[in-house]
Amino acid sequence: MGHRCCSKQKVKRGLWSPEEDEKLIKYMATHVQTSWSSVPKQAGLQRCGKSCRLRWINYLRPDLKRGSFSSQEERTIIDVHRILGNRWSQIAKHLPGRTDNEVKNFWNSCIKKKLVAQGLDPKTHKLIPPSRGPSMPPFLKRFQTPPAPFTLSMNHNTNMEMMNSIPSITSFPPLPPPPVHPTPIEEAMIIPDVLMSFQDQHSHNSMEFTDASSSLDHSTFNQTAFMDDTSMWNKYNNTLELQASQEQVQVQAQPQLTSPIGNKGVSMDNYDPTAFDLQLIDTFLSPCDVFYNGNSMDHLHWG
DNA sequence: AACTATTTCAACCGCAGGAAA
DNA sequence: GTTTCCTGCGGTTGAAATAGT
């Protein structure tokens, strides 16, 4: 039973021989590849195009990094996986020279086991309750807090100029109804320990997203990001559309709108919680841009 | 040394989405 | 608007390698 894409052809399956590799490498080096389906024929291979593509992408490509993963790469995989889940191709983009298949295999064969051994759920990256997992050392128990909202904290030196400098913050529409399932961006935002700084291009004032799990009360996480510290908002920014009746001011932010990268004061009239900018997340999560502010896993031993 | 169990990872499968016909 | 083709993705499989007895 061959592939559907090549059912008419006689195709070889299984492991590639060095001769086949050589043919494909030679072909790829001398031809501008337009369609994978035509590669086998032109390269003289008894394979289907899909198989050629896979072999090239996962094994023969010259820019591939071979060998075992470094601890830095391992951390990056864990970090990005926590936010994106099993989006191996997205994760692999943060690891130059690594393929999605390689990352996936490494995750399944190695990282997953490590997380489980440390009492962490590899899907959620949260501590597994003692009843379901290995007994938890006392020092880890304090990290077993509910998922913290993604908060914007400000100190009392924050001034109006700074507040007004935040692009697009005045254009937030009313909160849309909460979805049944979290959207990817919500998942991305439910990070108790991520520390993100962002700086307005004009004012050079910066705002920090800090870990809310260790401070103040927890806002109810509703749609995307909430900003805590009601008094600050009320006191300093009367241009914000605040829901004064609520005990906690919940300012909804769609990341690409509040990001200084785009710096666009975009209306969210057509807000679609399911559509968000993966690239932006990528930007936030580029290997050197991910910071930790007290993560349970930082207290564990790796290796 | 021989056998078995476990792990690793290359390759396959099926599906989804986009483009072209 | 529908069908077909192609590509890319994530889940899964199974052969090879390795570890354990």
mmCIF file of C-alpha atoms (C1' of nucleotides) in Angstrom:
data_model
loop_
_atom_site.group_PDB
_atom_site.id
_atom_site.type_symbol
_atom_site.label_atom_id
_atom_site.label_comp_id
_atom_site.label_asym_id
_atom_site.label_seq_id
_atom_site.Cartn_x
_atom_site.Cartn_y
_atom_site.Cartn_z
ATOM 1 C CA MET A 1 0.000 0.000 0.000
ATOM 2 C CA GLY A 2 1.906 3.061 -1.087
ATOM 3 C CA HIS A 3 1.200 6.642 -0.416
ATOM 4 C CA ARG A 4 -1.924 8.004 -1.953
ATOM 5 C CA CYS A 5 0.245 10.583 -3.674
ATOM 6 C CA CYS A 6 2.258 7.926 -5.422
ATOM 7 C CA SER A 7 -0.058 4.958 -5.588
ATOM 8 C CA LYS A 8 0.512 4.714 -9.313
ATOM 9 C CA GLN A 9 4.228 4.398 -8.924
ATOM 10 C CA LYS A 10 6.396 1.606 -7.691
ATOM 11 C CA VAL A 11 7.984 3.184 -4.703
ATOM 12 C CA LYS A 12 10.525 1.972 -2.268
ATOM 13 C CA ARG A 13 9.850 2.435 1.401
ATOM 14 C CA GLY A 14 11.782 2.232 4.592
ATOM 15 C CA LEU A 15 15.252 3.409 5.365
ATOM 16 C CA TRP A 16 17.205 5.317 2.793
ATOM 17 C CA SER A 17 20.404 3.853 1.429
ATOM 18 C CA PRO A 18 23.564 5.966 1.070
ATOM 19 C CA GLU A 19 23.141 5.733 -2.694
ATOM 20 C CA GLU A 20 19.659 7.179 -2.517
ATOM 21 C CA ASP A 21 20.877 9.936 -0.247
ATOM 22 C CA GLU A 22 23.630 10.738 -2.688
ATOM 23 C CA LYS A 23 21.193 10.950 -5.579
ATOM 24 C CA LEU A 24 18.915 13.274 -3.706
ATOM 25 C CA ILE A 25 21.737 15.477 -2.493
ATOM 26 C CA LYS A 26 23.146 15.693 -5.983
ATOM 27 C CA TYR A 27 19.769 16.545 -7.403
ATOM 28 C CA MET A 28 19.004 19.179 -4.813
ATOM 29 C CA ALA A 29 22.393 20.774 -5.349
ATOM 30 C CA THR A 30 21.963 21.115 -9.059
ATOM 31 C CA HIS A 31 18.290 21.845 -9.502
ATOM 32 C CA VAL A 32 15.904 24.512 -8.425
ATOM 33 C CA GLN A 33 13.275 22.468 -6.711
ATOM 34 C CA THR A 34 9.812 23.393 -7.876
ATOM 35 C CA SER A 35 7.685 20.442 -6.951
ATOM 36 C CA TRP A 36 8.523 17.530 -4.712
ATOM 37 C CA SER A 37 6.315 15.249 -6.702
ATOM 38 C CA SER A 38 8.647 15.580 -9.664
ATOM 39 C CA VAL A 39 11.849 15.121 -7.689
ATOM 40 C CA PRO A 40 11.917 11.295 -7.526
ATOM 41 C CA LYS A 41 11.590 10.908 -11.259
ATOM 42 C CA GLN A 42 14.127 13.566 -12.087
ATOM 43 C CA ALA A 43 16.561 12.383 -9.434
ATOM 44 C CA GLY A 44 16.209 8.764 -10.445
ATOM 45 C CA LEU A 45 14.760 7.613 -7.173
ATOM 46 C CA GLN A 46 12.155 4.929 -6.596
ATOM 47 C CA ARG A 47 10.601 7.009 -3.865
ATOM 48 C CA CYS A 48 7.571 9.193 -3.655
ATOM 49 C CA GLY A 49 7.910 12.947 -3.473
ATOM 50 C CA LYS A 50 6.712 13.031 0.050
ATOM 51 C CA SER A 51 9.416 10.645 1.142
ATOM 52 C CA CYS A 52 12.060 12.710 -0.677
ATOM 53 C CA ARG A 53 10.873 15.856 0.952
ATOM 54 C CA LEU A 54 10.958 14.272 4.381
ATOM 55 C CA ARG A 55 14.391 12.826 3.847
ATOM 56 C CA TRP A 56 15.747 16.147 2.684
ATOM 57 C CA ILE A 57 14.147 18.252 5.385
ATOM 58 C CA ASN A 58 14.872 15.941 8.269
ATOM 59 C CA TYR A 59 18.209 14.502 7.346
ATOM 60 C CA LEU A 60 20.049 15.703 4.253
ATOM 61 C CA ARG A 61 19.619 19.450 4.388
ATOM 62 C CA PRO A 62 23.072 20.987 4.682
ATOM 63 C CA ASP A 63 22.110 23.440 7.408
ATOM 64 C CA LEU A 64 21.055 20.761 9.840
ATOM 65 C CA LYS A 65 22.743 20.540 13.174
ATOM 66 C CA ARG A 66 23.531 16.973 14.090
ATOM 67 C CA GLY A 67 24.221 15.561 17.489
ATOM 68 C CA SER A 68 22.553 15.707 20.824
ATOM 69 C CA PHE A 69 20.633 18.647 22.112
ATOM 70 C CA SER A 70 22.401 21.110 24.361
ATOM 71 C CA SER A 71 20.950 22.047 27.710
ATOM 72 C CA GLN A 72 20.168 25.472 26.279
ATOM 73 C CA GLU A 73 18.230 23.877 23.448
ATOM 74 C CA GLU A 74 16.452 21.681 25.935
ATOM 75 C CA ARG A 75 15.400 24.686 27.961
ATOM 76 C CA THR A 76 14.208 26.440 24.864
ATOM 77 C CA ILE A 77 12.078 23.478 23.866
ATOM 78 C CA ILE A 78 10.508 23.327 27.290
ATOM 79 C CA ASP A 79 9.937 27.049 27.393
ATOM 80 C CA VAL A 80 8.309 27.263 24.024
ATOM 81 C CA HIS A 81 6.380 24.055 24.471
ATOM 82 C CA ARG A 82 4.842 25.394 27.615
ATOM 83 C CA ILE A 83 3.364 28.194 25.589
ATOM 84 C CA LEU A 84 2.676 26.629 22.228
ATOM 85 C CA GLY A 85 2.096 23.004 23.106
ATOM 86 C CA ASN A 86 2.866 20.331 20.559
ATOM 87 C CA ARG A 87 3.512 22.737 17.738
ATOM 88 C CA TRP A 88 6.760 21.144 16.831
ATOM 89 C CA SER A 89 7.392 23.122 13.710
ATOM 90 C CA GLN A 90 6.946 26.357 15.640
ATOM 91 C CA ILE A 91 9.207 25.122 18.397
ATOM 92 C CA ALA A 92 11.827 24.032 15.897
ATOM 93 C CA LYS A 93 11.973 27.548 14.501
ATOM 94 C CA HIS A 94 13.570 28.594 17.766
ATOM 95 C CA LEU A 95 16.292 26.022 17.341
ATOM 96 C CA PRO A 96 18.419 26.727 14.296
ATOM 97 C CA GLY A 97 19.459 23.560 12.552
ATOM 98 C CA ARG A 98 16.870 21.396 14.266
ATOM 99 C CA THR A 99 13.818 19.907 12.642
ATOM 100 C CA ASP A 100 10.339 19.538 13.983
ATOM 101 C CA ASN A 101 10.716 15.782 13.828
ATOM 102 C CA GLU A 102 13.909 15.911 15.824
ATOM 103 C CA VAL A 103 12.382 18.171 18.439
ATOM 104 C CA LYS A 104 9.323 15.979 18.667
ATOM 105 C CA ASN A 105 11.408 12.848 19.093
ATOM 106 C CA PHE A 106 13.587 14.492 21.697
ATOM 107 C CA TRP A 107 10.533 15.620 23.566
ATOM 108 C CA ASN A 108 8.899 12.221 23.529
ATOM 109 C CA SER A 109 11.990 10.239 24.365
ATOM 110 C CA CYS A 110 13.692 12.512 26.821
ATOM 111 C CA ILE A 111 12.117 15.715 28.034
ATOM 112 C CA LYS A 112 8.716 14.229 28.675
ATOM 113 C CA LYS A 113 10.209 11.647 30.972
ATOM 114 C CA LYS A 114 12.250 14.221 32.802
ATOM 115 C CA LEU A 115 9.211 16.362 33.435
ATOM 116 C CA VAL A 116 7.209 13.426 34.682
ATOM 117 C CA ALA A 117 10.077 12.362 36.895
ATOM 118 C CA GLN A 118 10.090 15.853 38.369
ATOM 119 C CA GLY A 119 6.384 15.644 39.043
ATOM 120 C CA LEU A 120 5.384 17.946 36.215
ATOM 121 C CA ASP A 121 2.666 17.304 33.735
ATOM 122 C CA PRO A 122 4.330 17.408 30.315
ATOM 123 C CA LYS A 123 1.165 18.733 28.749
ATOM 124 C CA THR A 124 0.479 21.588 31.090
ATOM 125 C CA HIS A 125 3.907 21.997 32.669
ATOM 126 C CA LYS A 126 2.205 22.251 35.982
ATOM 127 C CA LEU A 127 2.923 20.221 39.017
ATOM 128 C CA ILE A 128 0.996 17.008 39.145
ATOM 129 C CA PRO A 129 -1.043 16.761 42.346
ATOM 130 C CA PRO A 130 0.531 14.308 44.765
ATOM 131 C CA SER A 131 -2.342 11.887 44.352
ATOM 132 C CA ARG A 132 -1.597 11.543 40.648
ATOM 133 C CA GLY A 133 2.138 11.840 40.591
ATOM 134 C CA PRO A 134 5.272 11.238 42.568
ATOM 135 C CA SER A 135 5.345 12.698 46.028
ATOM 136 C CA MET A 136 6.278 16.313 45.971
ATOM 137 C CA PRO A 137 9.060 17.678 48.068
ATOM 138 C CA PRO A 138 7.871 20.364 50.509
ATOM 139 C CA PHE A 139 9.918 23.072 48.885
ATOM 140 C CA LEU A 140 7.988 22.600 45.666
ATOM 141 C CA LYS A 141 4.575 22.893 47.236
ATOM 142 C CA ARG A 142 4.635 26.655 47.331
ATOM 143 C CA PHE A 143 4.789 26.676 43.582
ATOM 144 C CA GLN A 144 1.602 24.734 43.356
ATOM 145 C CA THR A 145 -0.494 27.829 42.881
ATOM 146 C CA PRO A 146 -3.360 28.226 40.471
ATOM 147 C CA PRO A 147 -2.441 29.642 37.112
ATOM 148 C CA ALA A 148 -1.796 33.268 37.612
ATOM 149 C CA PRO A 149 -3.223 35.914 35.376
ATOM 150 C CA PHE A 150 -0.967 37.743 33.104
ATOM 151 C CA THR A 151 -0.707 41.033 34.866
ATOM 152 C CA LEU A 152 0.665 44.386 34.255
ATOM 153 C CA SER A 153 2.119 45.818 37.379
ATOM 154 C CA MET A 154 3.170 49.358 37.887
ATOM 155 C CA ASN A 155 4.786 51.113 40.731
ATOM 156 C CA HIS A 156 3.589 54.352 42.135
ATOM 157 C CA ASN A 157 6.046 56.338 40.135
ATOM 158 C CA THR A 158 4.090 55.536 37.068
ATOM 159 C CA ASN A 159 2.860 58.744 35.594
ATOM 160 C CA MET A 160 0.227 59.878 33.181
ATOM 161 C CA GLU A 161 2.697 60.475 30.445
ATOM 162 C CA MET A 162 3.745 56.920 30.615
ATOM 163 C CA MET A 163 0.215 55.684 30.708
ATOM 164 C CA ASN A 164 -0.741 57.703 27.715
ATOM 165 C CA SER A 165 2.272 56.504 25.889
ATOM 166 C CA ILE A 166 0.973 52.979 25.816
ATOM 167 C CA PRO A 167 -0.214 52.541 22.301
ATOM 168 C CA SER A 168 -3.712 51.379 21.660
ATOM 169 C CA ILE A 169 -4.620 50.905 25.228
ATOM 170 C CA THR A 170 -7.478 53.351 24.964
ATOM 171 C CA SER A 171 -9.052 51.508 22.106
ATOM 172 C CA PHE A 172 -10.022 48.346 23.864
ATOM 173 C CA PRO A 173 -13.559 47.288 23.161
ATOM 174 C CA PRO A 174 -15.770 45.701 25.777
ATOM 175 C CA LEU A 175 -14.814 42.231 26.769
ATOM 176 C CA PRO A 176 -16.084 39.612 24.364
ATOM 177 C CA PRO A 177 -17.869 36.659 25.913
ATOM 178 C CA PRO A 178 -15.515 34.142 27.419
ATOM 179 C CA PRO A 179 -14.791 31.229 25.133
ATOM 180 C CA VAL A 180 -15.455 27.691 26.174
ATOM 181 C CA HIS A 181 -11.902 26.634 25.488
ATOM 182 C CA PRO A 182 -8.878 28.813 25.842
ATOM 183 C CA THR A 183 -7.558 30.150 22.609
ATOM 184 C CA PRO A 184 -3.897 29.797 21.839
ATOM 185 C CA ILE A 185 -3.223 33.323 22.935
ATOM 186 C CA GLU A 186 -4.943 32.702 26.216
ATOM 187 C CA GLU A 187 -2.816 29.712 26.739
ATOM 188 C CA ALA A 188 0.140 31.811 25.837
ATOM 189 C CA MET A 189 -0.829 34.354 28.382
ATOM 190 C CA ILE A 190 -1.432 31.950 31.231
ATOM 191 C CA ILE A 191 2.134 31.989 32.278
ATOM 192 C CA PRO A 192 2.662 32.576 35.917
ATOM 193 C CA ASP A 193 6.299 33.281 35.631
ATOM 194 C CA VAL A 194 6.977 35.032 32.425
ATOM 195 C CA LEU A 195 8.587 38.375 32.643
ATOM 196 C CA MET A 196 8.091 40.551 29.681
ATOM 197 C CA SER A 197 9.252 44.086 29.364
ATOM 198 C CA PHE A 198 8.047 46.314 26.754
ATOM 199 C CA GLN A 199 8.987 49.734 25.944
ATOM 200 C CA ASP A 200 7.119 52.368 24.136
ATOM 201 C CA GLN A 201 9.027 53.609 21.193
ATOM 202 C CA HIS A 202 8.272 57.249 21.809
ATOM 203 C CA SER A 203 8.289 57.746 25.499
ATOM 204 C CA HIS A 204 10.978 55.250 26.442
ATOM 205 C CA ASN A 205 8.966 54.301 29.429
ATOM 206 C CA SER A 206 8.819 50.654 30.028
ATOM 207 C CA MET A 207 6.165 48.440 31.459
ATOM 208 C CA GLU A 208 6.814 45.114 32.969
ATOM 209 C CA PHE A 209 4.695 42.050 33.046
ATOM 210 C CA THR A 210 5.614 40.297 36.193
ATOM 211 C CA ASP A 211 4.674 37.216 38.049
ATOM 212 C CA ALA A 212 1.355 37.741 39.683
ATOM 213 C CA SER A 213 1.374 34.477 41.501
ATOM 214 C CA SER A 214 3.521 35.927 44.206
ATOM 215 C CA SER A 215 1.859 39.272 44.606
ATOM 216 C CA LEU A 216 -1.483 40.897 45.160
ATOM 217 C CA ASP A 217 -4.634 39.018 44.468
ATOM 218 C CA HIS A 218 -5.336 37.057 41.386
ATOM 219 C CA SER A 219 -7.539 38.589 38.796
ATOM 220 C CA THR A 220 -9.924 36.298 37.119
ATOM 221 C CA PHE A 221 -8.366 35.384 33.872
ATOM 222 C CA ASN A 222 -10.987 35.889 31.288
ATOM 223 C CA GLN A 223 -10.059 36.523 27.720
ATOM 224 C CA THR A 224 -6.469 37.474 27.328
ATOM 225 C CA ALA A 225 -4.477 39.659 29.612
ATOM 226 C CA PHE A 226 -5.646 41.541 32.609
ATOM 227 C CA MET A 227 -3.897 44.319 34.279
ATOM 228 C CA ASP A 228 -3.957 44.428 38.011
ATOM 229 C CA ASP A 229 -3.712 47.224 40.476
ATOM 230 C CA THR A 230 -7.006 48.908 40.024
ATOM 231 C CA SER A 231 -6.091 51.976 41.892
ATOM 232 C CA MET A 232 -3.281 52.782 39.612
ATOM 233 C CA TRP A 233 -5.427 52.562 36.565
ATOM 234 C CA ASN A 234 -8.206 54.586 38.056
ATOM 235 C CA LYS A 235 -5.930 57.174 39.446
ATOM 236 C CA TYR A 236 -3.712 57.722 36.503
ATOM 237 C CA ASN A 237 -5.560 56.887 33.399
ATOM 238 C CA ASN A 238 -9.057 58.115 33.018
ATOM 239 C CA THR A 239 -8.846 57.590 29.300
ATOM 240 C CA LEU A 240 -9.010 53.888 29.785
ATOM 241 C CA GLU A 241 -12.315 52.224 29.384
ATOM 242 C CA LEU A 242 -12.478 50.848 32.835
ATOM 243 C CA GLN A 243 -15.274 48.879 34.233
ATOM 244 C CA ALA A 244 -15.538 50.795 37.413
ATOM 245 C CA SER A 245 -18.241 48.630 38.819
ATOM 246 C CA GLN A 246 -15.955 45.700 38.955
ATOM 247 C CA GLU A 247 -13.715 45.292 41.893
ATOM 248 C CA GLN A 248 -10.804 44.686 39.665
ATOM 249 C CA VAL A 249 -10.223 46.543 36.528
ATOM 250 C CA GLN A 250 -9.855 44.170 33.694
ATOM 251 C CA VAL A 251 -8.283 45.671 30.697
ATOM 252 C CA GLN A 252 -8.248 43.323 27.863
ATOM 253 C CA ALA A 253 -5.300 43.382 25.606
ATOM 254 C CA GLN A 254 -4.705 41.605 22.388
ATOM 255 C CA PRO A 255 -0.974 41.168 22.206
ATOM 256 C CA GLN A 256 -0.387 42.351 18.708
ATOM 257 C CA LEU A 257 -2.298 45.457 19.508
ATOM 258 C CA THR A 258 -0.429 46.347 22.615
ATOM 259 C CA SER A 259 2.910 45.278 21.371
ATOM 260 C CA PRO A 260 5.385 48.027 20.813
ATOM 261 C CA ILE A 261 6.649 46.011 17.925
ATOM 262 C CA GLY A 262 3.669 46.837 15.874
ATOM 263 C CA ASN A 263 2.782 49.965 17.813
ATOM 264 C CA LYS A 264 -0.547 50.163 16.119
ATOM 265 C CA GLY A 265 -3.552 51.620 17.817
ATOM 266 C CA VAL A 266 -5.822 49.157 16.193
ATOM 267 C CA SER A 267 -9.465 48.859 16.885
ATOM 268 C CA MET A 268 -10.569 45.488 18.074
ATOM 269 C CA ASP A 269 -13.990 45.698 16.580
ATOM 270 C CA ASN A 270 -13.319 42.592 14.635
ATOM 271 C CA TYR A 271 -11.616 40.809 17.438
ATOM 272 C CA ASP A 272 -11.332 37.145 16.820
ATOM 273 C CA PRO A 273 -10.041 35.259 19.821
ATOM 274 C CA THR A 274 -9.035 32.339 17.699
ATOM 275 C CA ALA A 275 -6.864 34.364 15.420
ATOM 276 C CA PHE A 276 -3.686 35.656 16.839
ATOM 277 C CA ASP A 277 -0.276 36.364 15.644
ATOM 278 C CA LEU A 278 1.897 33.335 16.142
ATOM 279 C CA GLN A 279 4.785 35.293 14.809
ATOM 280 C CA LEU A 280 4.388 37.757 17.566
ATOM 281 C CA ILE A 281 4.516 35.015 20.103
ATOM 282 C CA ASP A 282 7.585 33.822 18.312
ATOM 283 C CA THR A 283 9.063 37.240 18.671
ATOM 284 C CA PHE A 284 8.388 37.268 22.362
ATOM 285 C CA LEU A 285 9.784 33.843 22.706
ATOM 286 C CA SER A 286 12.885 34.012 20.647
ATOM 287 C CA PRO A 287 15.425 32.068 22.644
ATOM 288 C CA CYS A 288 17.054 35.043 24.227
ATOM 289 C CA ASP A 289 13.807 36.806 24.965
ATOM 290 C CA VAL A 290 12.294 34.341 27.339
ATOM 291 C CA PHE A 291 12.843 35.208 30.923
ATOM 292 C CA TYR A 292 11.885 33.558 34.125
ATOM 293 C CA ASN A 293 10.774 35.016 37.290
ATOM 294 C CA GLY A 294 10.742 32.107 39.641
ATOM 295 C CA ASN A 295 9.707 29.008 37.841
ATOM 296 C CA SER A 296 9.210 25.770 39.616
ATOM 297 C CA MET A 297 11.362 24.060 37.093
ATOM 298 C CA ASP A 298 14.249 26.356 37.835
ATOM 299 C CA HIS A 299 14.556 24.651 41.142
ATOM 300 C CA LEU A 300 14.931 21.266 39.642
ATOM 301 C CA HIS A 301 17.978 19.556 38.454
ATOM 302 C CA TRP A 302 18.432 18.838 34.800
ATOM 303 C CA GLY A 303 20.762 16.352 33.426
ATOM 304 C "C1'" DA B 1 27.863 -14.830 24.635
ATOM 305 C "C1'" DA B 2 22.946 -14.972 24.197
ATOM 306 C "C1'" DC B 3 18.681 -13.416 25.031
ATOM 307 C "C1'" DT B 4 15.167 -9.965 26.343
ATOM 308 C "C1'" DA B 5 13.539 -5.389 27.400
ATOM 309 C "C1'" DT B 6 13.808 -0.728 26.593
ATOM 310 C "C1'" DT B 7 14.966 3.394 24.118
ATOM 311 C "C1'" DT B 8 15.811 6.089 20.143
ATOM 312 C "C1'" DC B 9 14.700 8.149 15.993
ATOM 313 C "C1'" DA B 10 13.915 7.804 10.888
ATOM 314 C "C1'" DA B 11 10.137 7.199 8.293
ATOM 315 C "C1'" DC B 12 5.270 6.638 7.440
ATOM 316 C "C1'" DC B 13 0.312 7.859 7.738
ATOM 317 C "C1'" DG B 14 -3.538 10.614 7.485
ATOM 318 C "C1'" DC B 15 -5.383 14.959 7.728
ATOM 319 C "C1'" DA B 16 -5.838 20.029 6.869
ATOM 320 C "C1'" DG B 17 -5.259 23.993 4.236
ATOM 321 C "C1'" DG B 18 -4.016 26.540 0.215
ATOM 322 C "C1'" DA B 19 -3.398 26.979 -4.708
ATOM 323 C "C1'" DA B 20 -4.385 25.733 -9.257
ATOM 324 C "C1'" DA B 21 -7.303 23.712 -12.696
ATOM 325 C "C1'" DG C 1 -18.293 26.461 -6.563
ATOM 326 C "C1'" DT C 2 -16.010 22.036 -6.953
ATOM 327 C "C1'" DT C 3 -12.308 19.000 -7.604
ATOM 328 C "C1'" DT C 4 -7.574 17.846 -7.666
ATOM 329 C "C1'" DC C 5 -2.960 18.379 -6.419
ATOM 330 C "C1'" DC C 6 0.663 19.664 -3.384
ATOM 331 C "C1'" DT C 7 2.758 20.859 0.883
ATOM 332 C "C1'" DG C 8 3.201 20.931 5.740
ATOM 333 C "C1'" DC C 9 2.080 19.226 10.135
ATOM 334 C "C1'" DG C 10 1.454 16.202 14.230
ATOM 335 C "C1'" DG C 11 0.787 11.516 15.701
ATOM 336 C "C1'" DT C 12 2.349 6.975 15.299
ATOM 337 C "C1'" DT C 13 5.065 2.957 13.994
ATOM 338 C "C1'" DG C 14 8.711 -0.161 13.857
ATOM 339 C "C1'" DA C 15 13.608 -1.232 12.915
ATOM 340 C "C1'" DA C 16 17.995 -0.532 14.880
ATOM 341 C "C1'" DA C 17 20.702 0.412 18.775
ATOM 342 C "C1'" DT C 18 21.529 0.042 23.511
ATOM 343 C "C1'" DA C 19 21.044 -1.581 28.240
ATOM 344 C "C1'" DG C 20 20.112 -5.070 31.425
ATOM 345 C "C1'" DT C 21 20.096 -9.862 32.975
#
